[in-house]
Amino acid sequence: MTCNICANRLDKPVYESETSLTSVFDIFPQPTRVRICGSCGHLQTDEIENAAAFYDTEYTFLTESEEEDHIYEVRDSNKIYRTDHQVAVLQRKLELDADTKILDYGCAKSSMMWTLQKDEPALRPFLYDVSDCYVPFWEKFAEPSNWAVYEIPSSWDGNFDVVTSFFSLEHITRPVEVVDQITRLLTPGGVFYGIVPNVLTNSADLIVIDHVNHFTRSSLDCLLTSAGLVVQEIAADTHRGAFVFLAKRPIESTGATWTANEKEIVATSRVLCELAEFWSSAAARLRDAEQDTTNDGELAVYGASFHGAFIKSCLLRPERIRCFIDRNPFLQSGDLGGVPILPPDDLPQDVRNIFVGLNPLHAREVIENVAAFSGRDLSFIYI
Ligand SMILES: [Zn+2]
């Protein structure tokens, strides 16, 4: 077992799951095993079996409609959606105009380019993904000659001012090959701009089975530098729970190689071990709390996304969950694993226990600000 980033040999797993969940909240029949690279500080999950088939046919991301999206945050009762936040950050960091040749790599339905084009109608974005299930979305704003599925034509090499990658490198089993390809696609002086989850601030990323890569600042730096790019920025404070990075293809190759900062790798590895311990004991802690709720009112789970699905997968009697509660209107008419998703105002009166399926870093603050819960006799159970 070797590191996807620096090819160093990996040690035995620091985390091994009982039940595994995918990033689209399905149970996956293979243990999640996570290992640390002591050389570049990368955190890596063993590859899922038949990964190509999984992404081609089973993995569909937000394909209910063009508008369907995740909530990034709720500020003064206003919901800010993830795509809108990402577009705002991208426009702040890069000067894009109608002439910018931009490729969204691993783009899914590319809500980013769809949204960007509303601001810049003359923009002609290029799109690439490893599944053709998103083509019906692309047809609405791009030209067929500007998209590729499965393979990228060699005529695209050296063509792009900007290549973007929004939450895709974490899925890719050979990120070195992909970033080498992205570097080739860029024109000299062109920029690779991307976002990947930051496991240090969004710790549940550690237990997502199809996130084979969990980047740290050092492993991301290693990946980009080793591809011949010059890292301009790796920001941990621009997008909550994620790294936003910018790296430039130099006009002429610099021949620079990546060297590790030993202190940083040791410190990173220590924190990653602590996170692995937290998640290793999470299922047992949730089941203990479940036992304490027996016959003491009905159960609900707050958060109908990954954390909520994780809670459901851990409980001894998940059939006790009456409903999921979520503020995202795109989720509220649906269900998660057959359990209905309701807005906070519709929480049934006989529910007394709420498991909180949110990022543990922000969970308490979010719950304190749910107006519909104030004055109710509710017990909250955190992961
Ligand atoms: Zn490594």
mmCIF file of C-alpha atoms and ligand atoms in Angstrom:
data_model
loop_
_atom_site.group_PDB
_atom_site.id
_atom_site.type_symbol
_atom_site.label_atom_id
_atom_site.label_comp_id
_atom_site.label_asym_id
_atom_site.label_seq_id
_atom_site.Cartn_x
_atom_site.Cartn_y
_atom_site.Cartn_z
ATOM 1 C CA MET A 1 0.000 0.000 0.000
ATOM 2 C CA THR A 2 1.651 3.252 -1.131
ATOM 3 C CA CYS A 3 0.766 6.942 -0.813
ATOM 4 C CA ASN A 4 -1.234 8.352 -3.764
ATOM 5 C CA ILE A 5 0.756 11.578 -3.514
ATOM 6 C CA CYS A 6 4.404 10.782 -2.748
ATOM 7 C CA ALA A 7 4.536 6.972 -3.317
ATOM 8 C CA ASN A 8 5.885 6.416 0.214
ATOM 9 C CA ARG A 9 4.907 3.105 1.849
ATOM 10 C CA LEU A 10 1.873 3.506 4.148
ATOM 11 C CA ASP A 11 1.561 2.025 7.591
ATOM 12 C CA LYS A 12 -1.318 -0.025 9.025
ATOM 13 C CA PRO A 13 -4.746 1.664 9.216
ATOM 14 C CA VAL A 14 -5.486 4.241 11.937
ATOM 15 C CA TYR A 15 -9.226 3.818 11.315
ATOM 16 C CA GLU A 16 -11.316 0.840 10.248
ATOM 17 C CA SER A 17 -15.112 1.101 10.028
ATOM 18 C CA GLU A 18 -17.869 -1.269 11.104
ATOM 19 C CA THR A 19 -20.234 0.082 8.455
ATOM 20 C CA SER A 20 -19.106 2.188 5.506
ATOM 21 C CA LEU A 21 -20.897 5.138 3.941
ATOM 22 C CA THR A 22 -20.333 6.837 0.583
ATOM 23 C CA SER A 23 -20.359 10.591 0.037
ATOM 24 C CA VAL A 24 -23.883 10.220 -1.378
ATOM 25 C CA PHE A 25 -24.928 8.536 1.910
ATOM 26 C CA ASP A 26 -25.241 4.916 0.708
ATOM 27 C CA ILE A 27 -23.976 1.987 2.749
ATOM 28 C CA PHE A 28 -21.012 0.404 0.950
ATOM 29 C CA PRO A 29 -20.160 -3.284 1.471
ATOM 30 C CA GLN A 30 -16.462 -2.882 2.255
ATOM 31 C CA PRO A 31 -14.704 -1.653 5.420
ATOM 32 C CA THR A 32 -13.338 1.911 5.302
ATOM 33 C CA ARG A 33 -9.607 1.689 6.091
ATOM 34 C CA VAL A 34 -7.672 4.925 6.531
ATOM 35 C CA ARG A 35 -3.872 5.318 6.697
ATOM 36 C CA ILE A 36 -1.463 8.174 7.320
ATOM 37 C CA CYS A 37 1.580 8.931 5.164
ATOM 38 C CA GLY A 38 4.474 9.856 7.439
ATOM 39 C CA SER A 39 6.372 11.315 4.495
ATOM 40 C CA CYS A 40 3.973 13.968 3.061
ATOM 41 C CA GLY A 41 1.249 14.102 5.764
ATOM 42 C CA HIS A 42 -1.449 12.725 3.452
ATOM 43 C CA LEU A 43 -4.396 10.745 4.818
ATOM 44 C CA GLN A 44 -5.586 7.992 2.520
ATOM 45 C CA THR A 45 -8.502 5.563 2.353
ATOM 46 C CA ASP A 46 -8.095 2.169 0.689
ATOM 47 C CA GLU A 47 -9.599 2.268 -2.786
ATOM 48 C CA ILE A 48 -13.168 1.022 -3.229
ATOM 49 C CA GLU A 49 -13.648 -2.046 -5.383
ATOM 50 C CA ASN A 50 -14.767 -1.311 -8.959
ATOM 51 C CA ALA A 51 -14.272 2.444 -8.544
ATOM 52 C CA ALA A 52 -14.721 3.210 -12.281
ATOM 53 C CA ALA A 53 -18.102 1.436 -12.393
ATOM 54 C CA PHE A 54 -19.149 3.172 -9.152
ATOM 55 C CA TYR A 55 -18.562 6.673 -10.580
ATOM 56 C CA ASP A 56 -20.008 5.805 -13.984
ATOM 57 C CA THR A 57 -23.302 4.331 -12.801
ATOM 58 C CA GLU A 58 -23.885 4.514 -9.031
ATOM 59 C CA TYR A 59 -22.511 7.911 -8.028
ATOM 60 C CA THR A 60 -24.800 10.772 -9.021
ATOM 61 C CA PHE A 61 -24.308 14.100 -7.342
ATOM 62 C CA LEU A 62 -27.224 16.559 -6.928
ATOM 63 C CA THR A 63 -28.936 15.546 -10.171
ATOM 64 C CA GLU A 64 -32.543 16.311 -9.208
ATOM 65 C CA SER A 65 -32.403 19.727 -10.890
ATOM 66 C CA GLU A 66 -30.000 22.490 -11.985
ATOM 67 C CA GLU A 67 -30.751 24.436 -8.825
ATOM 68 C CA GLU A 68 -30.423 21.618 -6.285
ATOM 69 C CA ASP A 69 -27.545 22.497 -3.974
ATOM 70 C CA HIS A 70 -26.113 22.219 -0.470
ATOM 71 C CA ILE A 71 -26.424 24.974 2.107
ATOM 72 C CA TYR A 72 -23.000 26.484 2.830
ATOM 73 C CA GLU A 73 -24.156 28.455 5.848
ATOM 74 C CA VAL A 74 -27.163 30.275 7.287
ATOM 75 C CA ARG A 75 -26.309 33.900 8.081
ATOM 76 C CA ASP A 76 -28.988 36.064 9.787
ATOM 77 C CA SER A 77 -31.664 33.560 8.664
ATOM 78 C CA ASN A 78 -30.453 33.826 5.044
ATOM 79 C CA LYS A 79 -29.393 30.589 3.416
ATOM 80 C CA ILE A 80 -26.183 30.828 1.412
ATOM 81 C CA TYR A 81 -25.785 27.959 -1.054
ATOM 82 C CA ARG A 82 -22.483 26.288 -1.703
ATOM 83 C CA THR A 83 -22.310 27.084 -5.429
ATOM 84 C CA ASP A 84 -22.985 30.789 -4.867
ATOM 85 C CA HIS A 85 -20.270 30.951 -2.222
ATOM 86 C CA GLN A 86 -17.812 29.109 -4.478
ATOM 87 C CA VAL A 87 -18.550 31.400 -7.446
ATOM 88 C CA ALA A 88 -18.076 34.496 -5.265
ATOM 89 C CA VAL A 89 -14.694 33.223 -4.009
ATOM 90 C CA LEU A 90 -13.550 32.229 -7.508
ATOM 91 C CA GLN A 91 -14.429 35.670 -8.888
ATOM 92 C CA ARG A 92 -12.601 37.312 -6.012
ATOM 93 C CA LYS A 93 -9.435 35.283 -6.583
ATOM 94 C CA LEU A 94 -9.295 35.290 -10.399
ATOM 95 C CA GLU A 95 -10.118 37.851 -13.052
ATOM 96 C CA LEU A 96 -12.437 36.021 -15.404
ATOM 97 C CA ASP A 97 -13.951 37.521 -18.524
ATOM 98 C CA ALA A 98 -15.743 36.312 -21.647
ATOM 99 C CA ASP A 99 -12.422 35.420 -23.327
ATOM 100 C CA THR A 100 -11.084 33.271 -20.473
ATOM 101 C CA LYS A 101 -10.632 29.691 -21.640
ATOM 102 C CA ILE A 102 -11.790 27.721 -18.640
ATOM 103 C CA LEU A 103 -12.182 23.963 -18.135
ATOM 104 C CA ASP A 104 -14.113 22.493 -15.201
ATOM 105 C CA TYR A 105 -12.366 19.157 -14.579
ATOM 106 C CA GLY A 106 -14.401 16.399 -12.864
ATOM 107 C CA CYS A 107 -17.296 18.819 -12.943
ATOM 108 C CA ALA A 108 -20.455 16.655 -12.394
ATOM 109 C CA LYS A 109 -23.373 18.830 -13.549
ATOM 110 C CA SER A 110 -21.041 21.874 -13.284
ATOM 111 C CA SER A 111 -23.368 24.129 -11.372
ATOM 112 C CA MET A 112 -20.269 26.344 -11.081
ATOM 113 C CA MET A 113 -19.977 27.045 -14.816
ATOM 114 C CA TRP A 114 -23.766 27.226 -15.167
ATOM 115 C CA THR A 115 -23.840 29.911 -12.458
ATOM 116 C CA LEU A 116 -20.737 31.750 -13.738
ATOM 117 C CA GLN A 117 -22.252 31.964 -17.195
ATOM 118 C CA LYS A 118 -25.273 33.801 -15.824
ATOM 119 C CA ASP A 119 -22.856 36.619 -14.846
ATOM 120 C CA GLU A 120 -20.817 36.327 -18.036
ATOM 121 C CA PRO A 121 -23.148 35.114 -20.826
ATOM 122 C CA ALA A 122 -20.369 35.136 -23.455
ATOM 123 C CA LEU A 123 -18.217 32.711 -21.422
ATOM 124 C CA ARG A 124 -17.821 29.372 -23.243
ATOM 125 C CA PRO A 125 -16.766 26.911 -20.542
ATOM 126 C CA PHE A 126 -15.266 23.471 -21.217
ATOM 127 C CA LEU A 127 -16.415 20.476 -19.165
ATOM 128 C CA TYR A 128 -15.050 17.060 -18.326
ATOM 129 C CA ASP A 129 -16.258 14.147 -16.188
ATOM 130 C CA VAL A 130 -16.032 10.365 -15.969
ATOM 131 C CA SER A 131 -19.775 9.778 -16.355
ATOM 132 C CA ASP A 132 -22.183 10.727 -19.135
ATOM 133 C CA CYS A 133 -25.104 11.098 -16.720
ATOM 134 C CA TYR A 134 -24.460 14.876 -16.479
ATOM 135 C CA VAL A 135 -24.690 15.549 -20.242
ATOM 136 C CA PRO A 136 -28.394 16.573 -20.009
ATOM 137 C CA PHE A 137 -27.274 19.420 -17.694
ATOM 138 C CA TRP A 138 -24.333 20.457 -19.887
ATOM 139 C CA GLU A 139 -26.543 20.652 -22.980
ATOM 140 C CA LYS A 140 -28.337 23.606 -21.418
ATOM 141 C CA PHE A 141 -25.326 25.928 -21.325
ATOM 142 C CA ALA A 142 -22.355 24.463 -23.226
ATOM 143 C CA GLU A 143 -21.555 23.291 -26.740
ATOM 144 C CA PRO A 144 -20.890 19.574 -27.415
ATOM 145 C CA SER A 145 -17.432 20.407 -28.834
ATOM 146 C CA ASN A 146 -16.596 21.895 -25.400
ATOM 147 C CA TRP A 147 -17.228 18.780 -23.338
ATOM 148 C CA ALA A 148 -15.556 15.408 -22.943
ATOM 149 C CA VAL A 149 -16.619 12.262 -21.120
ATOM 150 C CA TYR A 150 -14.164 9.523 -20.011
ATOM 151 C CA GLU A 151 -11.204 10.828 -22.107
ATOM 152 C CA ILE A 152 -9.877 14.308 -22.826
ATOM 153 C CA PRO A 153 -8.826 14.932 -26.455
ATOM 154 C CA SER A 154 -5.099 15.649 -26.857
ATOM 155 C CA SER A 155 -6.045 18.749 -28.889
ATOM 156 C CA TRP A 156 -7.021 20.388 -25.587
ATOM 157 C CA ASP A 157 -3.390 20.334 -24.331
ATOM 158 C CA GLY A 158 -1.881 23.757 -23.604
ATOM 159 C CA ASN A 159 -5.246 25.411 -24.237
ATOM 160 C CA PHE A 160 -6.619 26.699 -20.959
ATOM 161 C CA ASP A 161 -6.069 29.884 -18.975
ATOM 162 C CA VAL A 162 -7.831 28.279 -16.017
ATOM 163 C CA VAL A 163 -8.603 24.690 -15.045
ATOM 164 C CA THR A 164 -10.934 24.283 -12.074
ATOM 165 C CA SER A 165 -11.600 21.310 -9.834
ATOM 166 C CA PHE A 166 -14.353 21.648 -7.242
ATOM 167 C CA PHE A 167 -14.474 18.750 -4.789
ATOM 168 C CA SER A 168 -13.188 16.091 -7.176
ATOM 169 C CA LEU A 169 -9.521 15.358 -6.348
ATOM 170 C CA GLU A 170 -10.575 13.627 -3.129
ATOM 171 C CA HIS A 171 -12.283 10.917 -5.223
ATOM 172 C CA ILE A 172 -9.423 10.277 -7.628
ATOM 173 C CA THR A 173 -7.253 7.223 -7.053
ATOM 174 C CA ARG A 174 -4.377 8.513 -9.196
ATOM 175 C CA PRO A 175 -4.207 12.228 -8.374
ATOM 176 C CA VAL A 176 -0.592 12.516 -9.585
ATOM 177 C CA GLU A 177 -1.598 11.452 -13.121
ATOM 178 C CA VAL A 178 -4.586 13.797 -13.040
ATOM 179 C CA VAL A 179 -2.640 16.852 -11.875
ATOM 180 C CA ASP A 180 0.070 16.089 -14.464
ATOM 181 C CA GLN A 181 -2.684 16.064 -17.082
ATOM 182 C CA ILE A 182 -4.186 19.307 -15.753
ATOM 183 C CA THR A 183 -0.728 20.914 -15.934
ATOM 184 C CA ARG A 184 -0.456 19.841 -19.585
ATOM 185 C CA LEU A 185 -3.916 21.274 -20.322
ATOM 186 C CA LEU A 186 -2.908 24.697 -18.987
ATOM 187 C CA THR A 187 -1.316 27.289 -21.174
ATOM 188 C CA PRO A 188 2.091 28.426 -19.754
ATOM 189 C CA GLY A 189 1.134 31.019 -17.128
ATOM 190 C CA GLY A 190 -2.299 29.409 -16.726
ATOM 191 C CA VAL A 191 -3.798 28.679 -13.329
ATOM 192 C CA PHE A 192 -5.106 25.526 -11.665
ATOM 193 C CA TYR A 193 -7.789 26.522 -9.136
ATOM 194 C CA GLY A 194 -9.433 23.997 -6.876
ATOM 195 C CA ILE A 195 -11.257 23.108 -3.682
ATOM 196 C CA VAL A 196 -10.848 19.901 -1.683
ATOM 197 C CA PRO A 197 -12.222 18.957 1.742
ATOM 198 C CA ASN A 198 -9.999 19.798 4.705
ATOM 199 C CA VAL A 199 -10.233 16.822 7.046
ATOM 200 C CA LEU A 200 -8.801 18.896 9.896
ATOM 201 C CA THR A 201 -11.844 21.218 9.893
ATOM 202 C CA ASN A 202 -14.413 18.789 8.444
ATOM 203 C CA SER A 203 -13.409 15.654 10.285
ATOM 204 C CA ALA A 204 -16.182 13.363 8.945
ATOM 205 C CA ASP A 205 -14.330 13.447 5.649
ATOM 206 C CA LEU A 206 -12.092 10.820 7.263
ATOM 207 C CA ILE A 207 -14.888 8.208 7.218
ATOM 208 C CA VAL A 208 -16.252 8.791 3.678
ATOM 209 C CA ILE A 209 -15.320 5.583 1.851
ATOM 210 C CA ASP A 210 -15.145 7.049 -1.657
ATOM 211 C CA HIS A 211 -12.935 9.936 -0.551
ATOM 212 C CA VAL A 212 -9.717 8.088 -1.185
ATOM 213 C CA ASN A 213 -7.658 11.250 -0.579
ATOM 214 C CA HIS A 214 -7.893 13.438 2.505
ATOM 215 C CA PHE A 215 -5.545 16.304 1.735
ATOM 216 C CA THR A 216 -3.587 18.210 4.301
ATOM 217 C CA ARG A 217 -1.738 21.437 3.554
ATOM 218 C CA SER A 218 1.508 19.506 3.129
ATOM 219 C CA SER A 219 0.165 16.729 0.888
ATOM 220 C CA LEU A 220 -1.629 19.232 -1.342
ATOM 221 C CA ASP A 221 1.576 21.267 -1.608
ATOM 222 C CA CYS A 222 3.496 18.071 -2.471
ATOM 223 C CA LEU A 223 0.981 17.087 -5.179
ATOM 224 C CA LEU A 224 0.941 20.495 -6.901
ATOM 225 C CA THR A 225 4.698 21.208 -6.650
ATOM 226 C CA SER A 226 5.668 17.739 -7.868
ATOM 227 C CA ALA A 227 3.525 18.297 -10.995
ATOM 228 C CA GLY A 228 5.690 21.304 -11.883
ATOM 229 C CA LEU A 229 3.162 23.896 -10.721
ATOM 230 C CA VAL A 230 4.092 26.901 -8.589
ATOM 231 C CA VAL A 231 1.781 27.068 -5.575
ATOM 232 C CA GLN A 232 0.355 30.560 -5.128
ATOM 233 C CA GLU A 233 -2.008 29.853 -2.259
ATOM 234 C CA ILE A 234 -3.449 27.062 -0.120
ATOM 235 C CA ALA A 235 -6.125 28.771 1.998
ATOM 236 C CA ALA A 236 -7.875 27.068 4.906
ATOM 237 C CA ASP A 237 -10.063 30.049 5.849
ATOM 238 C CA THR A 238 -11.867 30.882 2.604
ATOM 239 C CA HIS A 239 -14.304 27.970 2.377
ATOM 240 C CA ARG A 240 -15.355 26.385 5.677
ATOM 241 C CA GLY A 241 -14.190 22.758 5.961
ATOM 242 C CA ALA A 242 -12.086 22.953 2.800
ATOM 243 C CA PHE A 243 -8.840 24.101 1.224
ATOM 244 C CA VAL A 244 -8.994 26.555 -1.671
ATOM 245 C CA PHE A 245 -5.801 26.414 -3.739
ATOM 246 C CA LEU A 246 -4.249 28.277 -6.628
ATOM 247 C CA ALA A 247 -1.210 27.021 -8.537
ATOM 248 C CA LYS A 248 0.362 28.402 -11.696
ATOM 249 C CA ARG A 249 2.003 26.612 -14.594
ATOM 250 C CA PRO A 250 5.263 28.544 -14.987
ATOM 251 C CA ILE A 251 6.170 29.987 -18.384
ATOM 252 C CA GLU A 252 9.283 27.850 -18.243
ATOM 253 C CA SER A 253 9.717 24.745 -16.112
ATOM 254 C CA THR A 254 11.392 25.563 -12.794
ATOM 255 C CA GLY A 255 12.566 21.986 -12.109
ATOM 256 C CA ALA A 256 11.629 22.566 -8.440
ATOM 257 C CA THR A 257 11.162 19.516 -6.235
ATOM 258 C CA TRP A 258 9.052 19.241 -3.089
ATOM 259 C CA THR A 259 10.712 18.935 0.298
ATOM 260 C CA ALA A 260 8.894 18.043 3.497
ATOM 261 C CA ASN A 261 8.764 20.252 6.568
ATOM 262 C CA GLU A 262 9.391 17.568 9.190
ATOM 263 C CA LYS A 263 7.803 19.529 12.046
ATOM 264 C CA GLU A 264 4.631 20.117 10.041
ATOM 265 C CA ILE A 265 4.348 16.421 9.088
ATOM 266 C CA VAL A 266 4.772 15.275 12.706
ATOM 267 C CA ALA A 267 2.198 17.791 13.982
ATOM 268 C CA THR A 268 -0.263 16.920 11.201
ATOM 269 C CA SER A 269 0.096 13.181 11.813
ATOM 270 C CA ARG A 270 -0.616 13.678 15.514
ATOM 271 C CA VAL A 271 -3.870 15.547 14.824
ATOM 272 C CA LEU A 272 -4.926 12.978 12.208
ATOM 273 C CA CYS A 273 -4.426 10.185 14.771
ATOM 274 C CA GLU A 274 -6.683 12.041 17.228
ATOM 275 C CA LEU A 275 -9.397 12.415 14.580
ATOM 276 C CA ALA A 276 -9.157 8.707 13.734
ATOM 277 C CA GLU A 277 -9.624 7.866 17.433
ATOM 278 C CA PHE A 278 -12.664 10.175 17.660
ATOM 279 C CA TRP A 279 -14.393 8.440 14.745
ATOM 280 C CA SER A 280 -13.312 4.955 15.873
ATOM 281 C CA SER A 281 -15.334 5.387 19.063
ATOM 282 C CA ALA A 282 -18.221 7.392 17.564
ATOM 283 C CA ALA A 283 -20.509 4.458 16.718
ATOM 284 C CA ALA A 284 -20.271 3.014 20.247
ATOM 285 C CA ARG A 285 -20.894 6.453 21.819
ATOM 286 C CA LEU A 286 -23.999 6.956 19.682
ATOM 287 C CA ARG A 287 -25.352 3.508 20.583
ATOM 288 C CA ASP A 288 -24.817 4.194 24.306
ATOM 289 C CA ALA A 289 -26.796 7.413 23.936
ATOM 290 C CA GLU A 290 -29.484 5.531 22.004
ATOM 291 C CA GLN A 291 -29.872 3.052 24.897
ATOM 292 C CA ASP A 292 -30.366 5.998 27.273
ATOM 293 C CA THR A 293 -33.280 7.283 25.186
ATOM 294 C CA THR A 294 -35.320 4.046 25.359
ATOM 295 C CA ASN A 295 -38.995 4.804 26.108
ATOM 296 C CA ASP A 296 -38.194 8.457 26.641
ATOM 297 C CA GLY A 297 -39.932 10.044 23.652
ATOM 298 C CA GLU A 298 -39.406 9.616 19.962
ATOM 299 C CA LEU A 299 -36.159 10.152 18.055
ATOM 300 C CA ALA A 300 -35.258 12.512 15.252
ATOM 301 C CA VAL A 301 -31.956 13.280 13.543
ATOM 302 C CA TYR A 302 -31.014 16.869 12.743
ATOM 303 C CA GLY A 303 -29.170 17.048 9.417
ATOM 304 C CA ALA A 304 -30.134 14.950 6.392
ATOM 305 C CA SER A 305 -26.655 14.757 4.927
ATOM 306 C CA PHE A 306 -23.556 12.702 5.630
ATOM 307 C CA HIS A 307 -23.439 13.092 9.430
ATOM 308 C CA GLY A 308 -27.148 12.248 9.734
ATOM 309 C CA ALA A 309 -26.766 9.187 7.517
ATOM 310 C CA PHE A 310 -23.794 8.131 9.660
ATOM 311 C CA ILE A 311 -25.896 8.349 12.843
ATOM 312 C CA LYS A 312 -28.645 6.255 11.256
ATOM 313 C CA SER A 313 -26.086 3.632 10.180
ATOM 314 C CA CYS A 314 -24.779 3.354 13.764
ATOM 315 C CA LEU A 315 -28.015 2.973 15.751
ATOM 316 C CA LEU A 316 -29.159 -0.428 16.989
ATOM 317 C CA ARG A 317 -32.776 0.369 16.112
ATOM 318 C CA PRO A 318 -32.726 2.925 13.280
ATOM 319 C CA GLU A 319 -36.449 2.250 12.710
ATOM 320 C CA ARG A 320 -37.048 4.432 15.804
ATOM 321 C CA ILE A 321 -36.030 7.552 13.838
ATOM 322 C CA ARG A 322 -39.319 9.360 13.100
ATOM 323 C CA CYS A 323 -37.807 11.952 10.780
ATOM 324 C CA PHE A 324 -34.740 13.873 9.715
ATOM 325 C CA ILE A 325 -34.831 17.629 10.240
ATOM 326 C CA ASP A 326 -33.059 19.882 7.744
ATOM 327 C CA ARG A 327 -33.181 23.532 6.742
ATOM 328 C CA ASN A 328 -32.339 22.831 3.094
ATOM 329 C CA PRO A 329 -35.582 23.259 1.069
ATOM 330 C CA PHE A 330 -34.149 21.025 -1.680
ATOM 331 C CA LEU A 331 -34.191 18.124 0.793
ATOM 332 C CA GLN A 332 -37.436 18.793 2.641
ATOM 333 C CA SER A 333 -39.825 17.094 0.250
ATOM 334 C CA GLY A 334 -37.753 13.912 0.142
ATOM 335 C CA ASP A 335 -36.463 11.197 2.438
ATOM 336 C CA LEU A 336 -33.177 9.701 3.544
ATOM 337 C CA GLY A 337 -33.186 5.897 3.464
ATOM 338 C CA GLY A 338 -37.003 5.924 3.579
ATOM 339 C CA VAL A 339 -37.211 8.322 6.565
ATOM 340 C CA PRO A 340 -38.967 11.644 5.757
ATOM 341 C CA ILE A 341 -37.036 14.937 5.860
ATOM 342 C CA LEU A 342 -38.918 17.824 7.492
ATOM 343 C CA PRO A 343 -38.169 21.501 8.165
ATOM 344 C CA PRO A 344 -37.474 22.409 11.843
ATOM 345 C CA ASP A 345 -40.946 23.949 12.237
ATOM 346 C CA ASP A 346 -42.551 20.579 11.479
ATOM 347 C CA LEU A 347 -40.741 18.590 14.191
ATOM 348 C CA PRO A 348 -43.475 16.319 15.664
ATOM 349 C CA GLN A 349 -44.544 17.221 19.213
ATOM 350 C CA ASP A 350 -43.759 13.766 20.663
ATOM 351 C CA VAL A 351 -40.097 13.863 19.582
ATOM 352 C CA ARG A 352 -37.956 14.426 22.666
ATOM 353 C CA ASN A 353 -34.506 13.266 21.537
ATOM 354 C CA ILE A 354 -32.570 14.740 18.668
ATOM 355 C CA PHE A 355 -29.336 13.233 17.418
ATOM 356 C CA VAL A 356 -27.358 16.060 15.854
ATOM 357 C CA GLY A 357 -25.914 15.051 12.495
ATOM 358 C CA LEU A 358 -23.690 18.063 11.849
ATOM 359 C CA ASN A 359 -19.972 18.829 11.741
ATOM 360 C CA PRO A 360 -19.005 18.543 15.449
ATOM 361 C CA LEU A 361 -17.029 21.801 15.160
ATOM 362 C CA HIS A 362 -20.187 23.854 14.502
ATOM 363 C CA ALA A 363 -23.022 21.588 15.680
ATOM 364 C CA ARG A 364 -23.788 23.293 19.010
ATOM 365 C CA GLU A 365 -23.784 26.780 17.519
ATOM 366 C CA VAL A 366 -26.143 25.725 14.706
ATOM 367 C CA ILE A 367 -28.605 24.068 17.096
ATOM 368 C CA GLU A 368 -28.622 27.084 19.437
ATOM 369 C CA ASN A 369 -29.804 29.187 16.511
ATOM 370 C CA VAL A 370 -32.747 27.033 15.415
ATOM 371 C CA ALA A 371 -35.679 29.222 16.484
ATOM 372 C CA ALA A 372 -38.214 26.372 16.134
ATOM 373 C CA PHE A 373 -36.519 24.453 18.986
ATOM 374 C CA SER A 374 -36.603 27.194 21.604
ATOM 375 C CA GLY A 375 -38.971 26.541 24.492
ATOM 376 C CA ARG A 376 -39.321 22.839 23.625
ATOM 377 C CA ASP A 377 -38.373 19.978 25.932
ATOM 378 C CA LEU A 378 -35.661 18.443 23.766
ATOM 379 C CA SER A 379 -32.482 16.514 24.512
ATOM 380 C CA PHE A 380 -29.694 16.907 21.987
ATOM 381 C CA ILE A 381 -27.165 14.138 21.437
ATOM 382 C CA TYR A 382 -23.963 15.114 19.642
ATOM 383 C CA ILE A 383 -21.603 12.794 17.764
HETATM 384 ZN ZN ZN B 1 2.724 10.685 1.017
#
